[in-house]
CSV table of C-alpha atoms in Angstrom, one decimal:
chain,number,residue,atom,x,y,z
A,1,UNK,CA,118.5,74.7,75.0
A,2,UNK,CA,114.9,73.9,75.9
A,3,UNK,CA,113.8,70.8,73.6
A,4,UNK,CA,109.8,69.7,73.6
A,5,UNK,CA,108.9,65.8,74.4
A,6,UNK,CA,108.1,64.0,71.3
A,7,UNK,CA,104.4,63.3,71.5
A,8,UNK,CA,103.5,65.9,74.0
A,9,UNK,CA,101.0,68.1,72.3
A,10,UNK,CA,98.7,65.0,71.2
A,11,UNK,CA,99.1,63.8,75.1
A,12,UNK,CA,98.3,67.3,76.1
A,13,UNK,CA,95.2,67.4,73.7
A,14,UNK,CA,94.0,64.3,75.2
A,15,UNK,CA,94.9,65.3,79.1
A,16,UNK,CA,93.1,68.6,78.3
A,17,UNK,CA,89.8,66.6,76.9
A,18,UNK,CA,89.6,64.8,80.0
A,19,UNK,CA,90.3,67.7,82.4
A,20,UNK,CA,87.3,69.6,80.2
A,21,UNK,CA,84.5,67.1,80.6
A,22,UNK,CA,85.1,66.4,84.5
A,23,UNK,CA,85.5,69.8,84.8
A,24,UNK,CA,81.6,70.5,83.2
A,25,UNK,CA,80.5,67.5,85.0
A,26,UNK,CA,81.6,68.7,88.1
A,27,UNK,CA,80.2,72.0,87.6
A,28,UNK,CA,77.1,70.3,86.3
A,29,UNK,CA,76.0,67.8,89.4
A,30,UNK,CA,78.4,69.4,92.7
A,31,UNK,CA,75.9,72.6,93.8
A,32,UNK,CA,79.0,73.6,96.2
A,33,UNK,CA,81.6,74.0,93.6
A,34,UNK,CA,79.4,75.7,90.8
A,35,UNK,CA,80.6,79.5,92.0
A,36,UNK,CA,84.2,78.2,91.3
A,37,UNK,CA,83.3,77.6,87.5
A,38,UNK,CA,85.8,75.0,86.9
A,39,UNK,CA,85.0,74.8,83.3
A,40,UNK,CA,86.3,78.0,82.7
A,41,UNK,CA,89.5,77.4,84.6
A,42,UNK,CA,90.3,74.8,82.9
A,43,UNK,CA,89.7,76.8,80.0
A,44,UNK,CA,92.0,79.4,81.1
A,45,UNK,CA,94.5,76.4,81.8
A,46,UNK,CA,94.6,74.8,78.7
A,47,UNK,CA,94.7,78.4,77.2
A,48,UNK,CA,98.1,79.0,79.0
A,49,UNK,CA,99.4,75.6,78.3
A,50,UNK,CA,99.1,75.8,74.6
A,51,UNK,CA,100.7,79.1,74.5
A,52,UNK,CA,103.5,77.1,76.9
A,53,UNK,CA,104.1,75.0,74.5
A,54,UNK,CA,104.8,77.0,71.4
A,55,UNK,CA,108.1,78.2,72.2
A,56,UNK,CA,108.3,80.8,69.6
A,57,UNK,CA,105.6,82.1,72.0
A,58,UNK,CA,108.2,82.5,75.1
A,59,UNK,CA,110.6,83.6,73.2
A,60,UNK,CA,109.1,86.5,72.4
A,61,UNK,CA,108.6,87.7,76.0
A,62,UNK,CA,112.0,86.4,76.9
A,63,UNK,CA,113.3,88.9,74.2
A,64,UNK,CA,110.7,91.7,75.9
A,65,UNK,CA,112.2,91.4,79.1
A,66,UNK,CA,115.6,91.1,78.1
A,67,UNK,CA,115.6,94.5,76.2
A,68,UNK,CA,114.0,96.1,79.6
A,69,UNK,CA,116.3,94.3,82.0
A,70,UNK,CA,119.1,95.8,80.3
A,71,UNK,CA,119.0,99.1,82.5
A,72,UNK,CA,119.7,96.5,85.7
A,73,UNK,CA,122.8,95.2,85.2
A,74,UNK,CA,122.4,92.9,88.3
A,75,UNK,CA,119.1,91.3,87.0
A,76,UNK,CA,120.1,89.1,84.0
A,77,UNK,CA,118.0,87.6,81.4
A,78,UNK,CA,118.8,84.4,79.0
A,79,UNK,CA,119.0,86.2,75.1
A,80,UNK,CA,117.3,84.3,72.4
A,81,UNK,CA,119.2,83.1,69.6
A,82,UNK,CA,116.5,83.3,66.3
A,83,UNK,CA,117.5,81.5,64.1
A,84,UNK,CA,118.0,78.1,65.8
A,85,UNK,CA,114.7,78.7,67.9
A,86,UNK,CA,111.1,77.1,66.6
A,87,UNK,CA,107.7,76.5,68.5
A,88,UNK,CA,109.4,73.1,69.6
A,89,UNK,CA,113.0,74.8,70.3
A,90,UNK,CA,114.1,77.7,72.1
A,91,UNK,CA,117.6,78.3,72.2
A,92,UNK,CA,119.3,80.6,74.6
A,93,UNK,CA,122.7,81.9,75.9
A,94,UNK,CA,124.3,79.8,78.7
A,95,UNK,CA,124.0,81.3,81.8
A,96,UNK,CA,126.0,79.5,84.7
A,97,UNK,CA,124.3,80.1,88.3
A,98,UNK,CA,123.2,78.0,91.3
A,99,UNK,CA,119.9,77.8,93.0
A,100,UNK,CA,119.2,79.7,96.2
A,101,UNK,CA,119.9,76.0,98.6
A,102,UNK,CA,123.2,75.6,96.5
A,103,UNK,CA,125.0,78.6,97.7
A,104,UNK,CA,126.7,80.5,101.0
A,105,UNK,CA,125.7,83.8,101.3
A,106,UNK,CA,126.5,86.6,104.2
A,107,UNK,CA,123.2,88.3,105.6
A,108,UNK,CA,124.6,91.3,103.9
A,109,UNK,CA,124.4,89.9,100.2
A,110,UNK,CA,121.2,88.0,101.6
A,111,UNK,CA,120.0,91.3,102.0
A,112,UNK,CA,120.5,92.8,99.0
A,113,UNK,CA,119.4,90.2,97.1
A,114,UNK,CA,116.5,90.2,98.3
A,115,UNK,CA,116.2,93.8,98.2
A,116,UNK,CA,117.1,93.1,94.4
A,117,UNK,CA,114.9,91.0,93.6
A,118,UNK,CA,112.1,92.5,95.1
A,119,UNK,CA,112.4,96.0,93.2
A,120,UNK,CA,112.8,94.2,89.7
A,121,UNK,CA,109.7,91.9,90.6
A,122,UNK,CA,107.7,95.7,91.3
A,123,UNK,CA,109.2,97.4,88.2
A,124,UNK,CA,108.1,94.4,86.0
A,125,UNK,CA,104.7,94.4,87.6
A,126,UNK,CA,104.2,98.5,87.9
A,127,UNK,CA,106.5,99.9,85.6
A,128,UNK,CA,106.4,97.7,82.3
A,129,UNK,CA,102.9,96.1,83.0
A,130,UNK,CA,104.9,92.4,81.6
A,131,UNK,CA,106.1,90.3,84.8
A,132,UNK,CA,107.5,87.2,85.4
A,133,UNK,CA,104.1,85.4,86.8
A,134,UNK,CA,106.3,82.0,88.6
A,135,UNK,CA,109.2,83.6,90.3
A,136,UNK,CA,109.7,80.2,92.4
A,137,UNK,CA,113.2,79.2,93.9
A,138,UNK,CA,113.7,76.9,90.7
A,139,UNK,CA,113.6,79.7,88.3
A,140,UNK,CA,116.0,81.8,89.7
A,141,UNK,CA,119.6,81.2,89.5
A,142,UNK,CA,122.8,83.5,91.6
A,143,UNK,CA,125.4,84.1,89.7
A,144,UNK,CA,128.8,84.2,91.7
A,145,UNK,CA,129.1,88.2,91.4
A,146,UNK,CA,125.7,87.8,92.9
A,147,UNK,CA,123.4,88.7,90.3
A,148,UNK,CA,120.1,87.4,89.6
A,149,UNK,CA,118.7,85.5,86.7
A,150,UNK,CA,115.4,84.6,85.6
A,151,UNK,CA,114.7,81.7,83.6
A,152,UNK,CA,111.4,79.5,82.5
A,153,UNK,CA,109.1,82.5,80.9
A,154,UNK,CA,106.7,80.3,79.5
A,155,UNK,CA,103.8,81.8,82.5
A,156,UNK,CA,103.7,85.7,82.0
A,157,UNK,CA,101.0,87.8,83.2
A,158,UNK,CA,100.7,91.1,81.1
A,159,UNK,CA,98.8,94.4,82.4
A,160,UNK,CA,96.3,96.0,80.2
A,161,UNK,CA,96.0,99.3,80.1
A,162,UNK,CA,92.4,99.5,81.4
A,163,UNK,CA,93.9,97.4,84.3
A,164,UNK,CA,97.0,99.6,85.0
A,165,UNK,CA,95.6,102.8,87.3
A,166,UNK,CA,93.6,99.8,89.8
A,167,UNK,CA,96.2,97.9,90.0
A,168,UNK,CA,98.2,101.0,90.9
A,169,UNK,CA,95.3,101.9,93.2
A,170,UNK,CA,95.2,98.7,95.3
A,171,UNK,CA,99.1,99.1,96.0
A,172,UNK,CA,98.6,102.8,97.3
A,173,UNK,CA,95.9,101.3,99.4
A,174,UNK,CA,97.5,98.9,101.0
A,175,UNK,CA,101.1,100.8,101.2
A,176,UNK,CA,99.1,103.4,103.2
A,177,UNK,CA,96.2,101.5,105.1
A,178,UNK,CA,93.5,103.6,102.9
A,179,UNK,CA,90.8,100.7,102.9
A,180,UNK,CA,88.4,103.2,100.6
A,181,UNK,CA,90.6,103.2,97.5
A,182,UNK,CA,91.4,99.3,98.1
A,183,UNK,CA,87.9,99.2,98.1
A,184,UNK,CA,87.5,101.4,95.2
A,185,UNK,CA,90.5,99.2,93.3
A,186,UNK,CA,88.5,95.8,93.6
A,187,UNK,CA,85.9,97.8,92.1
A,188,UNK,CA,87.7,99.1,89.1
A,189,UNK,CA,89.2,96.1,88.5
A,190,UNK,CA,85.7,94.4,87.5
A,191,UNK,CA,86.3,91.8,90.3
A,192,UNK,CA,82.5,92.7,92.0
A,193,UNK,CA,79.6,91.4,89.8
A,194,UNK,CA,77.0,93.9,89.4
A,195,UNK,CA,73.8,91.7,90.9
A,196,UNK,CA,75.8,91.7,94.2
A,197,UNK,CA,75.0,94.2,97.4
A,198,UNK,CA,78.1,96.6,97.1
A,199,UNK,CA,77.5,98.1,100.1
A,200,UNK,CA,77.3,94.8,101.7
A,201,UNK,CA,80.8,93.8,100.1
A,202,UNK,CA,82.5,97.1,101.5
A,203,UNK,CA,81.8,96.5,105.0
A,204,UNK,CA,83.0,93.0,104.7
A,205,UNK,CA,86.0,94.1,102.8
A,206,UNK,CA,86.8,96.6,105.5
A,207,UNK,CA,86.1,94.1,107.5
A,208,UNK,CA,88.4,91.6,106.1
A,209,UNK,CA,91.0,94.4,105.6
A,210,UNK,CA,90.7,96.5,108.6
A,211,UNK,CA,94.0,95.0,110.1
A,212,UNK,CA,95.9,96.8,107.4
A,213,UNK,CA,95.0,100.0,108.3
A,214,UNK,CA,97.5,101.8,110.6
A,215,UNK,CA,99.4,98.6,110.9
A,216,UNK,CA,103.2,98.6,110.3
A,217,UNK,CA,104.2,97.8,107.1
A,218,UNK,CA,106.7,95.3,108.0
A,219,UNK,CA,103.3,93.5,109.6
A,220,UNK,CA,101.9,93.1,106.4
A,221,UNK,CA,102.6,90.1,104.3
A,222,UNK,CA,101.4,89.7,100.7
A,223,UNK,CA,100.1,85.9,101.3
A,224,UNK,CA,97.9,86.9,104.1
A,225,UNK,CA,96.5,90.2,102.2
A,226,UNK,CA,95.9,88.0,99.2
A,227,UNK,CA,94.5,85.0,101.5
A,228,UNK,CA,91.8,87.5,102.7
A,229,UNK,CA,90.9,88.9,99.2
A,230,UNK,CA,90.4,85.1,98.0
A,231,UNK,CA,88.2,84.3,101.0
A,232,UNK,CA,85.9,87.1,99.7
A,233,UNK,CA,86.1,86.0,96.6
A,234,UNK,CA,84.3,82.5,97.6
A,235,UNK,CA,82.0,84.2,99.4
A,236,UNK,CA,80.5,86.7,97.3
A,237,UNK,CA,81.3,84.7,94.0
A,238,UNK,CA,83.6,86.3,92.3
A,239,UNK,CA,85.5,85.8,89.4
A,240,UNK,CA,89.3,87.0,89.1
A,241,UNK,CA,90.4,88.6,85.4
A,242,UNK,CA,92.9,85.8,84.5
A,243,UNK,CA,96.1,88.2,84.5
A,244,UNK,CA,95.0,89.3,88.2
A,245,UNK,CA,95.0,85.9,89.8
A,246,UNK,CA,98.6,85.6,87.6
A,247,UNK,CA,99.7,89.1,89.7
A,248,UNK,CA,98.2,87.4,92.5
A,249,UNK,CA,100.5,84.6,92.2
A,250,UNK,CA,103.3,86.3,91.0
A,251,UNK,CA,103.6,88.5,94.3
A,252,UNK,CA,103.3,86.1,96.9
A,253,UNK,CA,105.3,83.7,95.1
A,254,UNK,CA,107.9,86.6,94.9
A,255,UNK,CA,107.1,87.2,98.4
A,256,UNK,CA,108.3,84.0,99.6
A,257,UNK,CA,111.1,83.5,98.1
A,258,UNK,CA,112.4,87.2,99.0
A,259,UNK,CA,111.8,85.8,102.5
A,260,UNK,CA,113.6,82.9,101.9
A,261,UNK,CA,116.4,84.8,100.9
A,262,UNK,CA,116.4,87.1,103.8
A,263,UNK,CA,113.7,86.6,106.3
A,264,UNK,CA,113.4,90.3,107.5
A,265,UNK,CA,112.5,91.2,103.7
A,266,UNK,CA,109.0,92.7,103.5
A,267,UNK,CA,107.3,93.5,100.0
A,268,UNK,CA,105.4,96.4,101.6
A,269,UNK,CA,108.4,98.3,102.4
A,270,UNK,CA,110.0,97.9,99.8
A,271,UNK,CA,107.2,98.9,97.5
A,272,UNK,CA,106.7,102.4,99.5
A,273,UNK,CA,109.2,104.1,97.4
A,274,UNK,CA,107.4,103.2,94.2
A,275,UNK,CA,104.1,104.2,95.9
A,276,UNK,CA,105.5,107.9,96.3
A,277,UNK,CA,107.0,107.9,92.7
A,278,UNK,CA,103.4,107.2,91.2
A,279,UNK,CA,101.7,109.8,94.0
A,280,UNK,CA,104.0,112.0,92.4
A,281,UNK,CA,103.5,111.2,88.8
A,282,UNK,CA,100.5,112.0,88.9
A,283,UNK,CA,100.3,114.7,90.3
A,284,UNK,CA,102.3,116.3,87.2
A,285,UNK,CA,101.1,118.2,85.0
A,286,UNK,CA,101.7,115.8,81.9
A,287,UNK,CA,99.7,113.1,83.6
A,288,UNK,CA,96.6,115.6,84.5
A,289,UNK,CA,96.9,116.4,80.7
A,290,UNK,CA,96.7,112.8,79.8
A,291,UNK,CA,94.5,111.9,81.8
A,292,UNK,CA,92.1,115.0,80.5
A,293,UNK,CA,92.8,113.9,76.6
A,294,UNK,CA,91.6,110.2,77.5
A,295,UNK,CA,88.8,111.3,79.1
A,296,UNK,CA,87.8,113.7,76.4
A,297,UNK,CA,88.3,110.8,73.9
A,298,UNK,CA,86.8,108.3,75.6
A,299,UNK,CA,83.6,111.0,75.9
A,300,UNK,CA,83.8,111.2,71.8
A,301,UNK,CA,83.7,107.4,71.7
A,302,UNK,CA,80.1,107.6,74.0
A,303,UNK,CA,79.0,110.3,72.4
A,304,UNK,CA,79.6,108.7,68.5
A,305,UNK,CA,78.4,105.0,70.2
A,306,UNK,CA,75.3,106.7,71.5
A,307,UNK,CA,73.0,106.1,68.3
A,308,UNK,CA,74.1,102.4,67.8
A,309,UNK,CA,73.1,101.7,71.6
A,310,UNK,CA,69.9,103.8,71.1
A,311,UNK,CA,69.4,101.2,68.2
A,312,UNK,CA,70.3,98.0,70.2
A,313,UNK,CA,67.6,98.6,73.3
A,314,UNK,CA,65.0,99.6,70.5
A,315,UNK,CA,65.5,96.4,69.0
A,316,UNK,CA,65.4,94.5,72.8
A,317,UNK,CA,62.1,96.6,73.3
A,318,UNK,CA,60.9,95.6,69.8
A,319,UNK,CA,62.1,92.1,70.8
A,320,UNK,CA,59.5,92.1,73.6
A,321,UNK,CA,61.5,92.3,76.6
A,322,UNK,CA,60.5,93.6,79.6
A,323,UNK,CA,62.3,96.7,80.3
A,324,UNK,CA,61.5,98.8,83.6
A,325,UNK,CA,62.8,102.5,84.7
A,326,UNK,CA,61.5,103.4,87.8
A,327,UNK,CA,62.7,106.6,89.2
A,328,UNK,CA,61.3,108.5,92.3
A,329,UNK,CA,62.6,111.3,93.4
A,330,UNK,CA,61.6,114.5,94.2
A,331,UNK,CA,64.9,116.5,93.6
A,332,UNK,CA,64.7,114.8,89.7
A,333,UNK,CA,60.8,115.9,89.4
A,334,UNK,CA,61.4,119.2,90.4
A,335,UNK,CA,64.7,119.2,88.1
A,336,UNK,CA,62.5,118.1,85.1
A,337,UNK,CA,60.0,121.5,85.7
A,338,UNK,CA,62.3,123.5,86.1
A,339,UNK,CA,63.6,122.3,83.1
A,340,UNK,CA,60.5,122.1,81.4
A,341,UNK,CA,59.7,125.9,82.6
A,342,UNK,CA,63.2,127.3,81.0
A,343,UNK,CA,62.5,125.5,77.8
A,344,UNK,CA,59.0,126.9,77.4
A,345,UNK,CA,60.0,130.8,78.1
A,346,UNK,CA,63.1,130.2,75.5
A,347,UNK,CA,60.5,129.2,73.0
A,348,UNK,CA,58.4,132.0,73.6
A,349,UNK,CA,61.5,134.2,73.5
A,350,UNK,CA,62.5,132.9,69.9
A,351,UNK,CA,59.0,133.9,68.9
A,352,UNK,CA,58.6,137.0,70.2
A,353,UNK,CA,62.6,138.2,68.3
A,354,UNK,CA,60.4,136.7,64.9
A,355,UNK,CA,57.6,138.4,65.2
A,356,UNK,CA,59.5,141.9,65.9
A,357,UNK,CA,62.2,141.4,63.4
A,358,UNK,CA,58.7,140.7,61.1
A,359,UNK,CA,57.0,143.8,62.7
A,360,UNK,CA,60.5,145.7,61.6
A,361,UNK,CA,60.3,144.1,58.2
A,362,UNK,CA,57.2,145.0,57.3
A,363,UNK,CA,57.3,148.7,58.6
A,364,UNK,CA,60.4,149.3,56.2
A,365,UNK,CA,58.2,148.0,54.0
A,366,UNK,CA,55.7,150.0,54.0
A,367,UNK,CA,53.4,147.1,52.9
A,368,UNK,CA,49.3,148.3,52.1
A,369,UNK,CA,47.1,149.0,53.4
A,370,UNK,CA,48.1,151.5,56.3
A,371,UNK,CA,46.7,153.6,58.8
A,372,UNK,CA,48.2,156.5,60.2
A,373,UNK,CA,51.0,155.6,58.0
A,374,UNK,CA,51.4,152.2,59.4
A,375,UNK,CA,51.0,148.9,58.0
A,376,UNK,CA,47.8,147.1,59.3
A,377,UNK,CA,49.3,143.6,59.1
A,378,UNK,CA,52.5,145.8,60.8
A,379,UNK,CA,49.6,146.4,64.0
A,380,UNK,CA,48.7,142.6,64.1
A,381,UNK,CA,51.8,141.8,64.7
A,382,UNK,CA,52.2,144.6,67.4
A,383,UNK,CA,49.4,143.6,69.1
A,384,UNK,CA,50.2,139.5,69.3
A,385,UNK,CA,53.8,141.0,70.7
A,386,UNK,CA,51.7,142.2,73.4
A,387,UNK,CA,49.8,140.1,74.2
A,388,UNK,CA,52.6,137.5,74.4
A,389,UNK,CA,54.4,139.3,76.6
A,390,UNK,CA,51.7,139.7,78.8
A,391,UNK,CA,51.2,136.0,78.9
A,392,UNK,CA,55.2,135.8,79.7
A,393,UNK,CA,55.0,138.3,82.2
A,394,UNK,CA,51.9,136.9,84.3
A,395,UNK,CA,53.1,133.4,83.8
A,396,UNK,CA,56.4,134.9,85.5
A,397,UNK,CA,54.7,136.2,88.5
A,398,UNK,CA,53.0,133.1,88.8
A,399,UNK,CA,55.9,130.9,88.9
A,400,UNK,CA,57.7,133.3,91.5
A,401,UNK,CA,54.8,133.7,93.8
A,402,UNK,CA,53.7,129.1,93.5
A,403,UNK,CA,57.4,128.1,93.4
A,404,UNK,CA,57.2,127.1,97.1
A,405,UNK,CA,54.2,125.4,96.6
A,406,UNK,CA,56.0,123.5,93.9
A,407,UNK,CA,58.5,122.4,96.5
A,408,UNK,CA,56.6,121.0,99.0
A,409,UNK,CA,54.9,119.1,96.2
C-alpha cells in the first residue's frame, strides 16, 4: 500500500513556487546558464511531480504494464486493486522480494538476470513505446525463483509515434557503428535547432561518435555514448524532447544496474537481436505498405493544409513583415523556361484543336456566305490555323537551334 504524506501537495506547491522564481532569476542574470533554460526544467519537473502525486495517475501505467508483462512470466509486475486505490492511495498485491545487495546469487543466475532484465528494459523501450524511466537498484526486487519485479511507476517515459522510427534509428546506428543514420536520428528527433550550422554539427557529431564505429560492441557502454551526446548538447544548445532525456535516463540507469548484476553484461549486445528483428520488419512487405498509406495520408493532410498556410503568410506579408526568397541558381532558371516554353506550346495546342473543331463546325454547317462552296468565315479560320502553326513551327526551330545558347546563359 502506497499512502501520500498529509500536507504534501500544499508543501509541494510552495517548494515548486520557489524552485520557479530562482529558476527565472537564474536564467534572467547568469549569461552562462541561459542555454540550459532552467525555467523550463523546472517546468517539466513540477509537470512530472504533479502527475507523481496523483496516484490514480500511476496506477494506470502500473495496470499498462502489467497486462504486457504478462507474456514474461519471469518479469513480474504489482496488480492494482481499484477499488481501494484514489489519487492519494494506490493499493497493490504484495510481492515478497529482496533487493540486489540482499541476496547470494551464482554468476550463472547473475547472468541471466541480467540478461533478463536487460531484454524486458528493450521491449518496454522498442516494442511497447511505455518504459519504466527509474530502473534503479531500489526498484527492483528478486524473487527467490529468481524473477524480477518492478515497482515505483510513478516516472514513465512514453514514445510517440512520431518519435518511434528515430528512436529505432539511433539504436541501429549505434548497434552497427553507422554514424550517418545516428546522425540522421538526432535529426529526426528534433534535437538540432534549425538556426544552427548542420553541417557543422555532423562533423562534430562524427567526431564525438567516431569511436563507435567499427568498435566492439562489448566496448560500448550506454553512459559514455549518452555522456558524449549531452556534451553536444551544451555546446550547440540544444534542447532534449522531455521523454528522450527520460529514455536517456532510463538506459543508462538500466545499464548500470545490469552491470551491477553481472559485470560482463553489455546493453549493446544484447540489443543486436532486436536490431535484426526491426531490419527485418521492415523490410516486409506489410511495413512498406504502411509506410506508403502514411505517407500518402500525411501528403493529403499538406495538400488540404495548403490554402490555410497560403492564408497565414499573406496575413504575415499583410502584417508588414519582411519576408525574403532569394534563389540563384542556374539549373532552377533554366527549369522555369523550360517550363515556361512547354506551357506556352500547350496553349497554343488547345487553340489550334478549337479553331479546327470550329473550322469543322462551320463547314457541316454550311454557314453563308460561301465561295466555291465554302464558308468564308470557314476560310478565316483556315487561314489563322496556318498561320499559327507557322508561328509554332518557327518558334520550334528557334528553340532547337538557341537552346545551347540558353545554357550557357
Amino acid at each position: 500500500v502506497k499512502v501520500q504524506r498529509p500536507h504534501v501537495q500544499k508543501v509541494f506547491g510552495t517548494d515548486i513556487e520557489i524552485l520557479n522564481y530562482l529558476a527565472k532569476l537564474a536564467h534572467k542574470h547568469i549569461k552562462e546558464i541561459r542555454s540550459f533554460n532552467l525555467p523550463r526544467i523546472a517546468k517539466v519537473f513540477e509537470d512530472y511531480t504533479r502527475k507523481e502525486l496523483d496516484y490514480k495517475h500511476e496506477a494506470k501505467t502500473l495496470e499498462l504494464i502489467y497486462q504486457r508483462n504478462k507474456k514474461e512470466p519471469r518479469v513480474i509486475t504489482p496488480k492494482v486493486f481499484w477499488a481501494q486505490t484514489t489519487s492519494k492511495i494506490l493499493v497493490m498485491n504484495f510481492l515478497q522480494g529482496k533487493k540486489l545487495d540482499e541476496i547470494k546469487l551464482t554468476n550463472s543466475e547473475r547472468k541471466n538476470l541480467a540478461t533478463l532484465f536487460t531484454t524486458n528494459l528493450i521491449e518496454q523501450v522498442f516494442i511497447y513505446h511505455i518504459f519504466h524511466a527509474d530502473p534503479h537498484p531500489g526498484n527492483i526486487l528478486i524473487t527467490k525463483d529468481k524473477k524480477l519485479v518492478f515497482l515505483d511507476f510513478g516516472i514513465v517515459g512514453r514514445i510517440s509515434p512520431d518519435m518511434v522510427e528515430p528512436i529505432e534509428d539511433m539504436l541501429i546506428g549505434l548497434v552497427h557503428g553507422d554514424l550517418n543514420l545516428l546522425t540522421r536520428s538526432f535529426i529526426d528527433i528534433g534535437i538540432v535547432d534549425v538556426e544552427i550550422d548542420e553541417k557543422r554539427f555532423k562533423e562534430d557529431l562524427f567526431q564525438r561518435l567516431g569511436p563507435y564505429h567499427g568498435a566492439s560492441l562489448k566496448s560500448i557502454k550506454m553512459q559514455d555514448f549518452f555522456g558524449d551526446i549531452f556534451e553536444l548538447a551544451r555546446k550547440y544548445k540544444l534542447q532534449f524532447p522531455t521523454n528522450f532525456v527520460l529514455l536517456l535516463k532510463c538506459l543508462a540507469t538500466g545499464e548500470g544496474f545490469a552491470r551491477q548484476i553481472y559485470p560482463e553484461s553489455n546493453f549493446v549486445t544484447l540489443a543486436t537481436p532486436h536490431v535484426e528483428e526491426l531490419k527485418k520488419k521492415r523490410r516486409s512487405f506489410k511495413h512498406i505498405k504502411g509506410e506508403i498509406k502514411r505517407s500518402a495520408w500525411a501528403a493529403s493532410r499538406s495538400i488540404k493544409r495548403f490554402p490555410e498556410d497560403l492564408r497565414t503568410i499573406t496575413n504575415i506579408i499583410k502584417r508588414g513583415a519582411n519576408v525574403k526568397v532569394d534563389i540563384d541558381n542556374k539549373d532552377v532558371n533554366e527549369l522555369t523556361h523550360e517550363i515556361g516554353t512547354s506551357s506556352n506550346r500547350i496553349t497554343f495546342g488547345f487553340i489550334m484543336a478549337g479553331l479546327i473543331i470550329g473550322f469543322a463546325l462551320i463547314v457541316l454547317a454550311g454557314v453563308e456566305p460561301k465561295i466555291y462552296g465554302v464558308p468564308y468565315l470557314a476560310l478565316l479560320l483556315l487561314i489563322i490555323i496556318v498561320i499559327l502553326s507557322l508561328f509554332l513551327g518557327i518558334s520550334i526551330m528557334w528553340e532547337q537551334k538557341g537552346g545551347e545558347e540558353w545554357k550557357n546563359y
